[in-house]
């Protein structure tokens, strides 16, 4: 059975972990939007890929009959939202998100978690501030104003998304 799923939520909400779990369980291709939004070849942290390259990569990915796409983004994703069967919004408590952001940064810096990201303590502090605004303003505005409200299901944790998808695919 084919399924096309978007998972959105703040940094550290569990999007990537949940998407990877579903991808492995059901052999569905998974796209982390950070991989196409940010320039992976840039020498410094925080350089965006060109919009045309990003959009072409997204367009190619959504041609798969089944997919899982995850990320914090929504403003440039109308083509994939239109094709998605469901849009899951992860609303993990902000304190958990912040702990995960710091933990992930520390694991990357110590080599426990492989990464090509060139993060700094300052960039992580900026991410945490941005993430607060995302969770308090940007995400609620998206949920209220999107044309795809009828596809949105909100969850507090990734396990609930996995359970929901498992029921759908059974």
mmCIF file of C-alpha atoms in Angstrom:
data_model
loop_
_atom_site.group_PDB
_atom_site.id
_atom_site.type_symbol
_atom_site.label_atom_id
_atom_site.label_comp_id
_atom_site.label_asym_id
_atom_site.label_seq_id
_atom_site.Cartn_x
_atom_site.Cartn_y
_atom_site.Cartn_z
ATOM 1 C CA UNK A 1 0.000 0.000 0.000
ATOM 2 C CA UNK A 2 1.355 3.444 -0.893
ATOM 3 C CA UNK A 3 1.493 6.214 1.685
ATOM 4 C CA UNK A 4 2.797 9.773 1.530
ATOM 5 C CA UNK A 5 3.400 11.426 4.874
ATOM 6 C CA UNK A 6 4.749 14.780 6.023
ATOM 7 C CA UNK A 7 6.033 15.198 9.576
ATOM 8 C CA UNK A 8 6.562 18.766 10.762
ATOM 9 C CA UNK A 9 7.528 20.153 14.138
ATOM 10 C CA UNK A 10 10.164 22.134 15.938
ATOM 11 C CA UNK A 11 13.847 21.308 16.185
ATOM 12 C CA UNK A 12 14.308 18.396 18.589
ATOM 13 C CA UNK A 13 10.657 17.343 18.428
ATOM 14 C CA UNK A 14 11.511 13.853 17.139
ATOM 15 C CA UNK A 15 10.705 14.260 13.440
ATOM 16 C CA UNK A 16 13.875 12.681 12.097
ATOM 17 C CA UNK A 17 13.840 9.780 14.555
ATOM 18 C CA UNK A 18 10.178 9.046 13.810
ATOM 19 C CA UNK A 19 10.648 9.300 10.039
ATOM 20 C CA UNK A 20 13.685 6.983 10.140
ATOM 21 C CA UNK A 21 11.771 4.442 12.224
ATOM 22 C CA UNK A 22 8.842 4.428 9.790
ATOM 23 C CA UNK A 23 11.170 4.320 6.800
ATOM 24 C CA UNK A 24 12.973 1.262 8.152
ATOM 25 C CA UNK A 25 9.805 -0.505 9.302
ATOM 26 C CA UNK A 26 7.942 -0.113 6.015
ATOM 27 C CA UNK A 27 10.784 0.333 3.499
ATOM 28 C CA UNK A 28 9.491 3.774 2.519
ATOM 29 C CA UNK A 29 11.914 6.446 1.238
ATOM 30 C CA UNK A 30 12.581 9.215 3.760
ATOM 31 C CA UNK A 31 13.655 12.799 3.079
ATOM 32 C CA UNK A 32 15.046 15.055 5.801
ATOM 33 C CA UNK A 33 14.301 18.524 4.407
ATOM 34 C CA UNK A 34 17.453 19.920 6.018
ATOM 35 C CA UNK A 35 19.388 17.895 3.435
ATOM 36 C CA UNK A 36 17.902 19.920 0.577
ATOM 37 C CA UNK A 37 17.300 23.265 2.322
ATOM 38 C CA UNK A 38 20.892 23.799 3.502
ATOM 39 C CA UNK A 39 23.954 23.797 1.272
ATOM 40 C CA UNK A 40 25.655 20.569 2.312
ATOM 41 C CA UNK A 41 28.898 21.628 0.589
ATOM 42 C CA UNK A 42 29.222 25.018 2.325
ATOM 43 C CA UNK A 43 32.302 25.627 4.431
ATOM 44 C CA UNK A 44 30.350 27.359 7.178
ATOM 45 C CA UNK A 45 27.153 26.634 9.082
ATOM 46 C CA UNK A 46 23.813 28.094 7.967
ATOM 47 C CA UNK A 47 24.259 28.563 4.208
ATOM 48 C CA UNK A 48 21.060 27.840 2.283
ATOM 49 C CA UNK A 49 20.900 25.879 -0.967
ATOM 50 C CA UNK A 50 19.442 27.753 -3.932
ATOM 51 C CA UNK A 51 15.648 27.746 -4.067
ATOM 52 C CA UNK A 52 15.679 26.179 -7.545
ATOM 53 C CA UNK A 53 17.968 23.333 -6.432
ATOM 54 C CA UNK A 54 15.901 22.752 -3.296
ATOM 55 C CA UNK A 55 12.606 22.791 -5.238
ATOM 56 C CA UNK A 56 13.950 20.433 -7.929
ATOM 57 C CA UNK A 57 15.151 17.982 -5.278
ATOM 58 C CA UNK A 58 11.744 18.048 -3.601
ATOM 59 C CA UNK A 59 9.946 17.607 -6.921
ATOM 60 C CA UNK A 60 12.053 14.556 -7.753
ATOM 61 C CA UNK A 61 11.474 12.995 -4.338
ATOM 62 C CA UNK A 62 7.677 13.310 -4.337
ATOM 63 C CA UNK A 63 7.524 11.349 -7.587
ATOM 64 C CA UNK A 64 7.978 8.174 -5.490
ATOM 65 C CA UNK A 65 4.669 6.365 -4.900
ATOM 66 C CA UNK A 66 5.350 6.303 -1.134
ATOM 67 C CA UNK A 67 7.422 8.687 0.940
ATOM 68 C CA UNK A 68 8.042 10.264 4.300
ATOM 69 C CA UNK A 69 9.169 13.877 4.365
ATOM 70 C CA UNK A 70 10.154 15.599 7.583
ATOM 71 C CA UNK A 71 11.330 19.031 8.600
ATOM 72 C CA UNK A 72 10.459 22.329 10.244
ATOM 73 C CA UNK A 73 9.576 23.963 6.944
ATOM 74 C CA UNK A 74 6.208 24.701 5.385
ATOM 75 C CA UNK A 75 6.295 27.903 3.320
ATOM 76 C CA UNK A 76 7.806 26.284 0.187
ATOM 77 C CA UNK A 77 6.184 22.860 0.530
ATOM 78 C CA UNK A 78 2.792 23.356 -1.112
ATOM 79 C CA UNK A 79 3.622 20.827 -3.885
ATOM 80 C CA UNK A 80 4.384 18.054 -1.403
ATOM 81 C CA UNK A 81 1.617 19.009 1.041
ATOM 82 C CA UNK A 82 -0.829 18.717 -1.851
ATOM 83 C CA UNK A 83 0.364 15.161 -2.538
ATOM 84 C CA UNK A 84 0.597 14.071 1.116
ATOM 85 C CA UNK A 85 -2.033 11.719 2.477
ATOM 86 C CA UNK A 86 -1.487 13.087 5.973
ATOM 87 C CA UNK A 87 0.501 15.856 7.636
ATOM 88 C CA UNK A 88 1.597 14.988 11.148
ATOM 89 C CA UNK A 89 2.468 17.857 13.468
ATOM 90 C CA UNK A 90 4.766 16.877 16.328
ATOM 91 C CA UNK A 91 4.149 19.143 19.301
ATOM 92 C CA UNK A 92 6.680 17.775 21.742
ATOM 93 C CA UNK A 93 7.038 19.964 24.873
ATOM 94 C CA UNK A 94 9.548 22.773 24.312
ATOM 95 C CA UNK A 95 11.701 21.735 27.296
ATOM 96 C CA UNK A 96 12.217 18.288 25.728
ATOM 97 C CA UNK A 97 13.040 19.856 22.363
ATOM 98 C CA UNK A 98 15.649 22.137 23.936
ATOM 99 C CA UNK A 99 17.275 19.267 25.843
ATOM 100 C CA UNK A 100 17.461 17.248 22.632
ATOM 101 C CA UNK A 101 19.010 20.164 20.707
ATOM 102 C CA UNK A 102 21.783 20.584 23.294
ATOM 103 C CA UNK A 103 22.345 16.850 23.623
ATOM 104 C CA UNK A 104 22.612 16.398 19.863
ATOM 105 C CA UNK A 105 25.076 19.315 19.642
ATOM 106 C CA UNK A 106 27.258 17.840 22.392
ATOM 107 C CA UNK A 107 27.232 14.388 20.755
ATOM 108 C CA UNK A 108 28.240 15.915 17.416
ATOM 109 C CA UNK A 109 31.051 17.940 18.979
ATOM 110 C CA UNK A 110 32.456 14.913 20.839
ATOM 111 C CA UNK A 111 32.165 12.637 17.810
ATOM 112 C CA UNK A 112 29.534 10.360 19.346
ATOM 113 C CA UNK A 113 27.134 11.382 16.590
ATOM 114 C CA UNK A 114 28.615 11.709 13.096
ATOM 115 C CA UNK A 115 27.821 15.009 11.441
ATOM 116 C CA UNK A 116 29.003 17.314 8.711
ATOM 117 C CA UNK A 117 27.288 20.294 10.369
ATOM 118 C CA UNK A 118 29.561 23.094 11.452
ATOM 119 C CA UNK A 119 27.530 24.240 14.439
ATOM 120 C CA UNK A 120 28.780 26.551 17.167
ATOM 121 C CA UNK A 121 27.510 27.235 20.675
ATOM 122 C CA UNK A 122 26.228 30.566 19.371
ATOM 123 C CA UNK A 123 24.363 28.936 16.446
ATOM 124 C CA UNK A 124 22.722 26.473 18.865
ATOM 125 C CA UNK A 125 21.612 29.311 21.137
ATOM 126 C CA UNK A 126 20.155 31.070 18.080
ATOM 127 C CA UNK A 127 18.417 27.831 17.043
ATOM 128 C CA UNK A 128 16.837 27.510 20.489
ATOM 129 C CA UNK A 129 15.532 31.090 20.322
ATOM 130 C CA UNK A 130 14.224 30.546 16.775
ATOM 131 C CA UNK A 131 12.641 27.249 17.855
ATOM 132 C CA UNK A 132 10.670 28.986 20.637
ATOM 133 C CA UNK A 133 9.222 31.418 18.103
ATOM 134 C CA UNK A 134 8.554 28.555 15.685
ATOM 135 C CA UNK A 135 6.581 26.624 18.317
ATOM 136 C CA UNK A 136 4.759 29.636 19.746
ATOM 137 C CA UNK A 137 4.007 31.572 16.543
ATOM 138 C CA UNK A 138 4.989 30.033 13.203
ATOM 139 C CA UNK A 139 3.608 26.512 13.682
ATOM 140 C CA UNK A 140 0.256 27.589 15.194
ATOM 141 C CA UNK A 141 -0.167 30.127 12.355
ATOM 142 C CA UNK A 142 0.541 27.403 9.800
ATOM 143 C CA UNK A 143 -1.987 25.051 11.418
ATOM 144 C CA UNK A 144 -4.634 27.811 11.518
ATOM 145 C CA UNK A 145 -4.081 29.149 8.020
ATOM 146 C CA UNK A 146 -3.010 26.265 5.805
ATOM 147 C CA UNK A 147 -5.162 25.036 2.966
ATOM 148 C CA UNK A 148 -4.306 21.518 4.153
ATOM 149 C CA UNK A 149 -5.987 21.617 7.607
ATOM 150 C CA UNK A 150 -8.029 18.566 6.709
ATOM 151 C CA UNK A 151 -4.823 16.515 6.432
ATOM 152 C CA UNK A 152 -3.294 17.601 9.757
ATOM 153 C CA UNK A 153 -3.141 15.298 12.754
ATOM 154 C CA UNK A 154 -1.333 16.574 15.845
ATOM 155 C CA UNK A 155 0.702 14.360 18.161
ATOM 156 C CA UNK A 156 2.864 14.999 21.206
ATOM 157 C CA UNK A 157 5.359 12.238 20.433
ATOM 158 C CA UNK A 158 6.712 10.181 17.575
ATOM 159 C CA UNK A 159 5.560 6.883 19.035
ATOM 160 C CA UNK A 160 1.953 7.998 18.495
ATOM 161 C CA UNK A 161 2.700 8.734 14.836
ATOM 162 C CA UNK A 162 4.292 5.303 14.389
ATOM 163 C CA UNK A 163 1.260 3.679 16.010
ATOM 164 C CA UNK A 164 -1.136 5.656 13.788
ATOM 165 C CA UNK A 165 0.734 4.801 10.568
ATOM 166 C CA UNK A 166 1.014 1.147 11.608
ATOM 167 C CA UNK A 167 -2.766 0.925 11.939
ATOM 168 C CA UNK A 168 -3.178 2.547 8.533
ATOM 169 C CA UNK A 169 -0.724 0.173 6.838
ATOM 170 C CA UNK A 170 -2.029 -2.986 8.552
#
